[in-house]
PDB file of C-alpha atoms in Angstrom:
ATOM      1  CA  UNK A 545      89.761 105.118 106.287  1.00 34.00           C
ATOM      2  CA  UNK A 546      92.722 103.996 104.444  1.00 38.00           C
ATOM      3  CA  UNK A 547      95.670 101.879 106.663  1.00 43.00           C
ATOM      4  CA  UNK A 548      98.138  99.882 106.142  1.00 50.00           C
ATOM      5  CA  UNK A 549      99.982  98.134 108.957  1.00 47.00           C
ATOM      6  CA  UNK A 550     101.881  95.208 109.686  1.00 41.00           C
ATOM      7  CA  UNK A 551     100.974  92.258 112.039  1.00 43.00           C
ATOM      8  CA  UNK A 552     104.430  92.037 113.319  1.00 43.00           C
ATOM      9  CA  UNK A 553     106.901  94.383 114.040  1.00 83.00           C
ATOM     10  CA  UNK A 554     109.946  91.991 114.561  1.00 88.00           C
ATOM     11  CA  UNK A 555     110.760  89.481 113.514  1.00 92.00           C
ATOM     12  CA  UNK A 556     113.656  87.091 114.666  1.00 94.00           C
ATOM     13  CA  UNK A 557     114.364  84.002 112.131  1.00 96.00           C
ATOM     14  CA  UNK A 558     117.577  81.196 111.996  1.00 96.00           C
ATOM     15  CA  UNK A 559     119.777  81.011 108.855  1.00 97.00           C
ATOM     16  CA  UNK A 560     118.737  78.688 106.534  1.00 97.00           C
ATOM     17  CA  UNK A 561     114.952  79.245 107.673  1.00 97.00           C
ATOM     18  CA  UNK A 562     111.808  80.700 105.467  1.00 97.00           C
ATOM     19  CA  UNK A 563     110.357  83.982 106.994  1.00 97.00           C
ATOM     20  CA  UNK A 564     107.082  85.302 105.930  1.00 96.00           C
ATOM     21  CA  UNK A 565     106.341  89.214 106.952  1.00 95.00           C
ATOM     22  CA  UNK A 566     102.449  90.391 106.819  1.00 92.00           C
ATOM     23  CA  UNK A 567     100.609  93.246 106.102  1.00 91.00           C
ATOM     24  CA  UNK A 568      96.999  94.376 106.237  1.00 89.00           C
ATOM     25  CA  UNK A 569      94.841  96.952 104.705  1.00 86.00           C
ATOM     26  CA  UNK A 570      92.383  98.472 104.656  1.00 83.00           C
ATOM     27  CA  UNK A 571      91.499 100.155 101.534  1.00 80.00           C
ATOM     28  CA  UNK A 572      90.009  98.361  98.839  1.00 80.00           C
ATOM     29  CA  UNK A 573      90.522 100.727  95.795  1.00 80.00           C
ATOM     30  CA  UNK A 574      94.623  99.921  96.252  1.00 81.00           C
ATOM     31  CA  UNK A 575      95.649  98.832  92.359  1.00 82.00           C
ATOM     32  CA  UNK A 576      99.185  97.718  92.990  1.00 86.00           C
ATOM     33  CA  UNK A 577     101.980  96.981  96.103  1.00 90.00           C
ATOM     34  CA  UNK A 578     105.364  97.038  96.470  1.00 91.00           C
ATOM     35  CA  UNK A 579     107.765  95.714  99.184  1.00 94.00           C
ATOM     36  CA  UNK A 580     110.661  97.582 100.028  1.00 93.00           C
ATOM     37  CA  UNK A 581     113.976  96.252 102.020  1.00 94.00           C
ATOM     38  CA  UNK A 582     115.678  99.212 104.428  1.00 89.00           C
ATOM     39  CA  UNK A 583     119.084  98.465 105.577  1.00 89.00           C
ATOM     40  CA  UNK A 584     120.426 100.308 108.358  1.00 84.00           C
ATOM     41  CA  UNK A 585     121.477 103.848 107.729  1.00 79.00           C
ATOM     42  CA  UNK A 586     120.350 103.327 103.930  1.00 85.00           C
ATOM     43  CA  UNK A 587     117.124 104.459 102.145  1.00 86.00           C
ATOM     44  CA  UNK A 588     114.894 101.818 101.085  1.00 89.00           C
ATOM     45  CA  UNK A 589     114.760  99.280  97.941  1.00 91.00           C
ATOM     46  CA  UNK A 590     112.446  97.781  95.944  1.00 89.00           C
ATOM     47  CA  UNK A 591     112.213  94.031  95.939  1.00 93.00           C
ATOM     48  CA  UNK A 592     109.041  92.778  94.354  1.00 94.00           C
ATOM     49  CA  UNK A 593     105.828  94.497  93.491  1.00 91.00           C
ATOM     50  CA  UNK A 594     102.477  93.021  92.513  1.00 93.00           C
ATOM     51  CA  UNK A 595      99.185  94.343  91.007  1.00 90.00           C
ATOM     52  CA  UNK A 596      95.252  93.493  92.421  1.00 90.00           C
ATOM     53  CA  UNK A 597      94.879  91.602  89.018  1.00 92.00           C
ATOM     54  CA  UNK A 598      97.622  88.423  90.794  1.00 95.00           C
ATOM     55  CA  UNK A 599      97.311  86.783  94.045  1.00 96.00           C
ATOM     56  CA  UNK A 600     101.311  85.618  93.671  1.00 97.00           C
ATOM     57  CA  UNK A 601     104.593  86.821  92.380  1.00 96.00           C
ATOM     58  CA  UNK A 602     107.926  85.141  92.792  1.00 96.00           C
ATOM     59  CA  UNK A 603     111.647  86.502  92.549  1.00 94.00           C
ATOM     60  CA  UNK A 604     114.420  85.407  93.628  1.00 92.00           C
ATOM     61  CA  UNK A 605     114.294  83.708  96.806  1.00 95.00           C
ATOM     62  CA  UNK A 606     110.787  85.842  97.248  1.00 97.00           C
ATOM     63  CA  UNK A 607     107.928  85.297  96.971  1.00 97.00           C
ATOM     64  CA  UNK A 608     104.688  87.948  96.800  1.00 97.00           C
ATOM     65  CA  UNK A 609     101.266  86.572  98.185  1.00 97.00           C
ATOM     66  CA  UNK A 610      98.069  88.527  97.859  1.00 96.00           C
ATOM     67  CA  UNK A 611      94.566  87.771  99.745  1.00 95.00           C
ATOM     68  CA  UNK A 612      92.274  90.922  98.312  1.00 92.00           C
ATOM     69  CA  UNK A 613      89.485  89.023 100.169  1.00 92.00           C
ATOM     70  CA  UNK A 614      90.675  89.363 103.638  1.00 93.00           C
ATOM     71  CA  UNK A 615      93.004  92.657 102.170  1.00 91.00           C
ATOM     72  CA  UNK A 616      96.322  90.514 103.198  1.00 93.00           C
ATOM     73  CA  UNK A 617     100.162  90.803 101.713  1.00 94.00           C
ATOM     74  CA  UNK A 618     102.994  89.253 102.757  1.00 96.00           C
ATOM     75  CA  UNK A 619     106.877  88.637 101.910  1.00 97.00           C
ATOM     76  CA  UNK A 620     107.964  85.286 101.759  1.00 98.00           C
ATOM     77  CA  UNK A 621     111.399  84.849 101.917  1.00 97.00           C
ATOM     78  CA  UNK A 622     112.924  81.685 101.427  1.00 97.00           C
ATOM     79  CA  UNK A 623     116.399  80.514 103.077  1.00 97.00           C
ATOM     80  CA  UNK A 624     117.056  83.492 104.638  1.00 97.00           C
ATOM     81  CA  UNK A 625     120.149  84.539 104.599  1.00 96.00           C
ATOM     82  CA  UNK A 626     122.236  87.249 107.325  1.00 95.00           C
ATOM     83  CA  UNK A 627     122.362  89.716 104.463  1.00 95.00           C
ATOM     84  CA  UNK A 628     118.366  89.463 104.637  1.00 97.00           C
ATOM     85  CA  UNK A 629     118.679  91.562 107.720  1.00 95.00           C
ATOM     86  CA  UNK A 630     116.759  94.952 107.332  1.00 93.00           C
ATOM     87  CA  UNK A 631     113.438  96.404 108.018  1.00 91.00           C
ATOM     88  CA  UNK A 632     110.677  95.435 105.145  1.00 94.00           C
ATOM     89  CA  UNK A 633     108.145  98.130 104.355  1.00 90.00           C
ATOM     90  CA  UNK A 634     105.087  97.232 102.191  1.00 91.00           C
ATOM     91  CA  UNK A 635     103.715 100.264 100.425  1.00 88.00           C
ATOM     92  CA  UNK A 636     100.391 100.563  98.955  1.00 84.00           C
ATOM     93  CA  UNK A 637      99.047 102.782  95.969  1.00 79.00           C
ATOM     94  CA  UNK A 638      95.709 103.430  94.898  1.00 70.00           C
ATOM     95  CA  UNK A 639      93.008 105.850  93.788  1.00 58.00           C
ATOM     96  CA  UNK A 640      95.688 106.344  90.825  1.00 52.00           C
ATOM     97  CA  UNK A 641      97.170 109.910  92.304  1.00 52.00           C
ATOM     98  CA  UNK A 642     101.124 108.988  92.953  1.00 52.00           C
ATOM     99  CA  UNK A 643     100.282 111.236  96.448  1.00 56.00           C
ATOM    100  CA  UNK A 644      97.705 108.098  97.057  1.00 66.00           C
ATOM    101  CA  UNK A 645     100.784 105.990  98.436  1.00 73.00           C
ATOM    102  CA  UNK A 646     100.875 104.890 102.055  1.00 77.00           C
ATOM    103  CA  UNK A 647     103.467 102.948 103.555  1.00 79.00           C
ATOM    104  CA  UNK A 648     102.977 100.498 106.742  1.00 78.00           C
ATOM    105  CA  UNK A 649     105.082 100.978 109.914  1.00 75.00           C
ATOM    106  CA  UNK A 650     107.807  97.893 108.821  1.00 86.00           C
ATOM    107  CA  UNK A 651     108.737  95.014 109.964  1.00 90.00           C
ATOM    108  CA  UNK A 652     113.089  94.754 111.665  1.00 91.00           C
ATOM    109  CA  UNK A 653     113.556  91.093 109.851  1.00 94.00           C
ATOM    110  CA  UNK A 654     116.812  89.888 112.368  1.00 94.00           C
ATOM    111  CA  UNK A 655     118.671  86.602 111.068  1.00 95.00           C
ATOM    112  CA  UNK A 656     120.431  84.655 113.425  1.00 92.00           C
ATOM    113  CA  UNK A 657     123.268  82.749 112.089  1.00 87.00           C
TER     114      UNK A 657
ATOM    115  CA  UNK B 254     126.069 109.026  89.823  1.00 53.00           C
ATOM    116  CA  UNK B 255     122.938 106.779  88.693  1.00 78.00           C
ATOM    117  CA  UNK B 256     120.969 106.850  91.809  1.00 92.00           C
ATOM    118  CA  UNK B 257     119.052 109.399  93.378  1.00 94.00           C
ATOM    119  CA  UNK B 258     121.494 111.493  96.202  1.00 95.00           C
ATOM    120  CA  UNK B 259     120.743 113.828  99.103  1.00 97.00           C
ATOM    121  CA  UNK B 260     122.753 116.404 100.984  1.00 97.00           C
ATOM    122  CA  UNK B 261     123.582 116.765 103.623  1.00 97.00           C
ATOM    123  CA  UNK B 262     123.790 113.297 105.254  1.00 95.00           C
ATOM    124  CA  UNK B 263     123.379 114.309 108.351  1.00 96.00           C
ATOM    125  CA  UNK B 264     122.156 117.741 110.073  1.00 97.00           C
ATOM    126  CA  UNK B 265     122.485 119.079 113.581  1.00 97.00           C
ATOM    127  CA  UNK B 266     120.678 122.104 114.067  1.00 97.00           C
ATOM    128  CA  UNK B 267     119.451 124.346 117.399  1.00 97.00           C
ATOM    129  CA  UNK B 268     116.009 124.939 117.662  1.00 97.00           C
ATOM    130  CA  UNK B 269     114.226 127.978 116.132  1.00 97.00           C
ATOM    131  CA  UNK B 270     116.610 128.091 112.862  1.00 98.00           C
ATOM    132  CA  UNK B 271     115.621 127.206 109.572  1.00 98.00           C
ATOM    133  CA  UNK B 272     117.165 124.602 107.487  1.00 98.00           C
ATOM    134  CA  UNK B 273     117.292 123.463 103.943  1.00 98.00           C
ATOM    135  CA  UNK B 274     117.725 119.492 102.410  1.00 98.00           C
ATOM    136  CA  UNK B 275     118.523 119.021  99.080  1.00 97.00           C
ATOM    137  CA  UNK B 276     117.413 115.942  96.762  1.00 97.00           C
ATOM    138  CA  UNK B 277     118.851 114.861  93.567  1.00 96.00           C
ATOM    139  CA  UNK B 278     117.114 112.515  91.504  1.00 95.00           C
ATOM    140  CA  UNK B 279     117.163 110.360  89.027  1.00 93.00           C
ATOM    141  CA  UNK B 280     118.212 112.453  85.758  1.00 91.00           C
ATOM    142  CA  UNK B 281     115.256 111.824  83.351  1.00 89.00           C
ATOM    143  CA  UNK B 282     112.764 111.391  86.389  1.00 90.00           C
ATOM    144  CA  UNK B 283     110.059 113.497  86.574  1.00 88.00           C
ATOM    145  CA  UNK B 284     108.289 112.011  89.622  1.00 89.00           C
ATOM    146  CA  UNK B 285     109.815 113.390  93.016  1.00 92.00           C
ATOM    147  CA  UNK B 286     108.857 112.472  96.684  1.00 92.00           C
ATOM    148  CA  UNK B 287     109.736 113.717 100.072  1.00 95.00           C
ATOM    149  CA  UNK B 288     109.375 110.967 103.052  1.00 93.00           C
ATOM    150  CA  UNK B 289     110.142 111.461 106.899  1.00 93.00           C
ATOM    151  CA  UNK B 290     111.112 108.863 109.012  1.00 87.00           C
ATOM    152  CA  UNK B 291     110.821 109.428 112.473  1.00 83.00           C
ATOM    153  CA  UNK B 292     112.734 106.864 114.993  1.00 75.00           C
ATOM    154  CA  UNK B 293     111.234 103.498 114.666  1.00 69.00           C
ATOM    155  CA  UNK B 294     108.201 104.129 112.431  1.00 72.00           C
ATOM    156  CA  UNK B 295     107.146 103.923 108.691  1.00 75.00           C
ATOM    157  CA  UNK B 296     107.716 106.366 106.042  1.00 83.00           C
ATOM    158  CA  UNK B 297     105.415 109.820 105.862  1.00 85.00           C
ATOM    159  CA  UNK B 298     104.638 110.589 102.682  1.00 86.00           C
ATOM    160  CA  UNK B 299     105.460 114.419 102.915  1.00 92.00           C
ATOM    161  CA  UNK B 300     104.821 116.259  99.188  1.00 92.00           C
ATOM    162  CA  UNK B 301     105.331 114.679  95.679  1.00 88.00           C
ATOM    163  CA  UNK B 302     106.334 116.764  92.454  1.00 91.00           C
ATOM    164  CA  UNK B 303     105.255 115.492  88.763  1.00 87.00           C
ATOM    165  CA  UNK B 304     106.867 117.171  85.940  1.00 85.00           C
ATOM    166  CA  UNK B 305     105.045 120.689  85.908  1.00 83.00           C
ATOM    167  CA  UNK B 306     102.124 119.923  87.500  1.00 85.00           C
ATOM    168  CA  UNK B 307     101.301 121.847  91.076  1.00 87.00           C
ATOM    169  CA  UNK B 308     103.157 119.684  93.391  1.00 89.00           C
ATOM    170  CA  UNK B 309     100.698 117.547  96.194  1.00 86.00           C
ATOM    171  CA  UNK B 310     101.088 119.329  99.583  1.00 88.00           C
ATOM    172  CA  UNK B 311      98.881 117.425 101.010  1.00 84.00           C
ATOM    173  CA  UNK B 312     101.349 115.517 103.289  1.00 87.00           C
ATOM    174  CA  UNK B 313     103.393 118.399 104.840  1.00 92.00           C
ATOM    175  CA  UNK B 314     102.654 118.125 108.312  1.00 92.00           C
ATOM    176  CA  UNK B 315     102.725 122.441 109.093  1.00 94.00           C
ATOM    177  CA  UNK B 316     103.433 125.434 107.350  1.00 96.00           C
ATOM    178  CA  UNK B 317     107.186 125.513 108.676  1.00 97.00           C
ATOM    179  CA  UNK B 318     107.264 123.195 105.655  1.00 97.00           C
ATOM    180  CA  UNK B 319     107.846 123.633 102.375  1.00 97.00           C
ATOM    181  CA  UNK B 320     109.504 122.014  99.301  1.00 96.00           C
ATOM    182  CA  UNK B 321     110.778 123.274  95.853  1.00 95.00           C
ATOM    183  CA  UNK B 322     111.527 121.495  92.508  1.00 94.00           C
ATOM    184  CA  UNK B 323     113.776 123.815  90.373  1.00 84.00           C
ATOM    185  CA  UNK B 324     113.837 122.884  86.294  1.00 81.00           C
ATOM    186  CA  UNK B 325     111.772 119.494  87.192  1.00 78.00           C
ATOM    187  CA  UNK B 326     115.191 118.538  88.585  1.00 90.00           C
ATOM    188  CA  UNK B 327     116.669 119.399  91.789  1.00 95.00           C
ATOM    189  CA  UNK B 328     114.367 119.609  94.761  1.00 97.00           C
ATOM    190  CA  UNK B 329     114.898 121.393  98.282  1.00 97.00           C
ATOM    191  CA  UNK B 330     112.808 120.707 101.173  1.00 98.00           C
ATOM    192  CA  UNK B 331     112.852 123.554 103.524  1.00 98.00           C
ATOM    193  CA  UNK B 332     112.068 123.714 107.255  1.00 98.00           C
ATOM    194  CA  UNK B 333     111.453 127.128 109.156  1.00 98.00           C
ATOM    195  CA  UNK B 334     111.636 127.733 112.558  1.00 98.00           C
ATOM    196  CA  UNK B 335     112.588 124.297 113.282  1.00 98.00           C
ATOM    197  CA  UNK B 336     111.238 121.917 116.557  1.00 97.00           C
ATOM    198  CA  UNK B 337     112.628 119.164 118.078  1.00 96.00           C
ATOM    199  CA  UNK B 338     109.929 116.796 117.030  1.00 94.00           C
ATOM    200  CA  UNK B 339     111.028 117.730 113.598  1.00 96.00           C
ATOM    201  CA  UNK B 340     114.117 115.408 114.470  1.00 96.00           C
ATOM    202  CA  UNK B 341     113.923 112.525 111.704  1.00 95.00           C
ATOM    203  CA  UNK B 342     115.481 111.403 108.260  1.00 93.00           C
ATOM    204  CA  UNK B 343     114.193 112.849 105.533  1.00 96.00           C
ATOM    205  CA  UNK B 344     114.242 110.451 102.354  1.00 94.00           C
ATOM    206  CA  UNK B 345     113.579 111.565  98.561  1.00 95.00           C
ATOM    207  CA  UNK B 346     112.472 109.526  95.875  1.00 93.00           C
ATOM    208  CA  UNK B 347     112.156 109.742  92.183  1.00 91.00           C
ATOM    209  CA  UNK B 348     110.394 107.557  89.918  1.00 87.00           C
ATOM    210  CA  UNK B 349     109.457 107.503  86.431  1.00 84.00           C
ATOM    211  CA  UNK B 350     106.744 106.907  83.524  1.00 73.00           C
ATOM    212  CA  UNK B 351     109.200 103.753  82.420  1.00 70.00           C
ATOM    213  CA  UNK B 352     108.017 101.673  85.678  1.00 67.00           C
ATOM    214  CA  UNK B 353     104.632 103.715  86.239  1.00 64.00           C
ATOM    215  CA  UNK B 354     105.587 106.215  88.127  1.00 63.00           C
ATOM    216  CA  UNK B 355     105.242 103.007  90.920  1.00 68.00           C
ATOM    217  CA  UNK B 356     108.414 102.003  91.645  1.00 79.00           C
ATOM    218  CA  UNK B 357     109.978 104.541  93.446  1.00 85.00           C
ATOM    219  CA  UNK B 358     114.418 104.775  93.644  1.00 89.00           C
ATOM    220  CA  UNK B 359     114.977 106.171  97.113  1.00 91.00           C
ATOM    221  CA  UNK B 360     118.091 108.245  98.048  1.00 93.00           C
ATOM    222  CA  UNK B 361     120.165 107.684 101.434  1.00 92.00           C
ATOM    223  CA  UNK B 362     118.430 109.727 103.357  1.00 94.00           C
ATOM    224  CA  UNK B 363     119.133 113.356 105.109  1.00 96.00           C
ATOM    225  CA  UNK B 364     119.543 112.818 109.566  1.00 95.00           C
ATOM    226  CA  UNK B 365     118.317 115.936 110.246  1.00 97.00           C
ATOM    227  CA  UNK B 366     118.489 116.521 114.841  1.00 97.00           C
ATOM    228  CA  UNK B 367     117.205 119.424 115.928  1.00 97.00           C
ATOM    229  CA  UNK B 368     118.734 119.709 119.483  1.00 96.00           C
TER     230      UNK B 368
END
């Protein structure tokens, strides 16, 4: 069946520190990902997406890593920052039907100054 | 406003009555989802509109649900007979063909407690 879930659901990181937020799935027919940030009390926002045909992306202070062997994302973010503080959602879409979209459970990112 | 806006922010309703949320997307979007987010969990994908087409149901977790999409614009989400597990945000989204229809512009959400 199709999942998508997250190996951890908090994480707690210092200022100034690289954090690096997972996700697994299942489905091997997904085309394309996208991580979205969730603030508290806000909806969620696209950060960086990436398609099946890369295994890396970078943005600013980001950085996109995909293992379609072992069906693996993650977020990299690097120096992060108090303002990094949110929950981080990976979403996955495949099969090429926008209803085909299937979000993981999200990760609370908490920065510590 | 350019982003995509819900009303109301927050709902408090009794048991057993009905309740409508309204979404306003993105003008020029033609792609429209409705999420729930229950207390500490990921987002349900609940029904998605695209332009004209019959919307995708397939997500609406009963038949207390239901969602319209007026002129491809304006979309309510309507809840019947509500329950307390029904207690969640509601989110809307809009996307468009410009990014794929993939990236998806979420609203602020609609608290909805059912007490």
């Amino acid at each position: 069946g199709e999942s998508v879930g997250l190996h951890l659901p908090t994480l707690s990181v210092q200022e100034g520190d690289n954090s690096i937020i997972n996700c697994a799935y299942s489905n091997s027919a997904s085309d394309y990902f996208i991580w979205y940030k969730q603030e508290s009390g806000k909806g969620p926002q696209f950060i960086i997406d990436i398609r099946s045909n890369m295994d890396k992306r970078q943005g600013q202070r980001v950085t996109v890593l995909l293992n379609k062997t072992v069906k693996h994302l993650s977020l990299q973010i690097a120096a992060t920052q108090p303002g990094d503080s949110a929950v981080y959602f990976c979403l996955m879409n495949y099969g090429g039907s926008q209803g085909n979209l299937i979000f993981g459970k999200g990760t609370k990112l908490s920065v510590k100054p | 406003g350019a982003g995509v806006s819900q009303s109301p922010s927050n709902k408090v309703t009794e048991k057993g009555k009905d309740v409508e949320l309204r979404c306003d997307p993105i003008s020029g979007h033609t792609a429209l989802y409705w999420y729930r987010q229950s207390l500490g969990q990921g987002l349900e994908f609940l029904i998605y509109f695209q332009g004209n087409s019959a919307p995708d149901k397939s997500g609406l977790p009963s038949d207390r649900f239901s969602a319209e999409r007026t002129g491809g614009s304006v979309s309510t989400l309507t809840i019947q007979r509500t329950q307390q597990e029904d207690s969640a945000v509601y989110l809307c989204a809009s996307s468009s063909r410009a990014s794929g229809y993939n990236e998806q512009f979420f609203g602020p959400g609609t608290r909805l407690t059912v007490l």
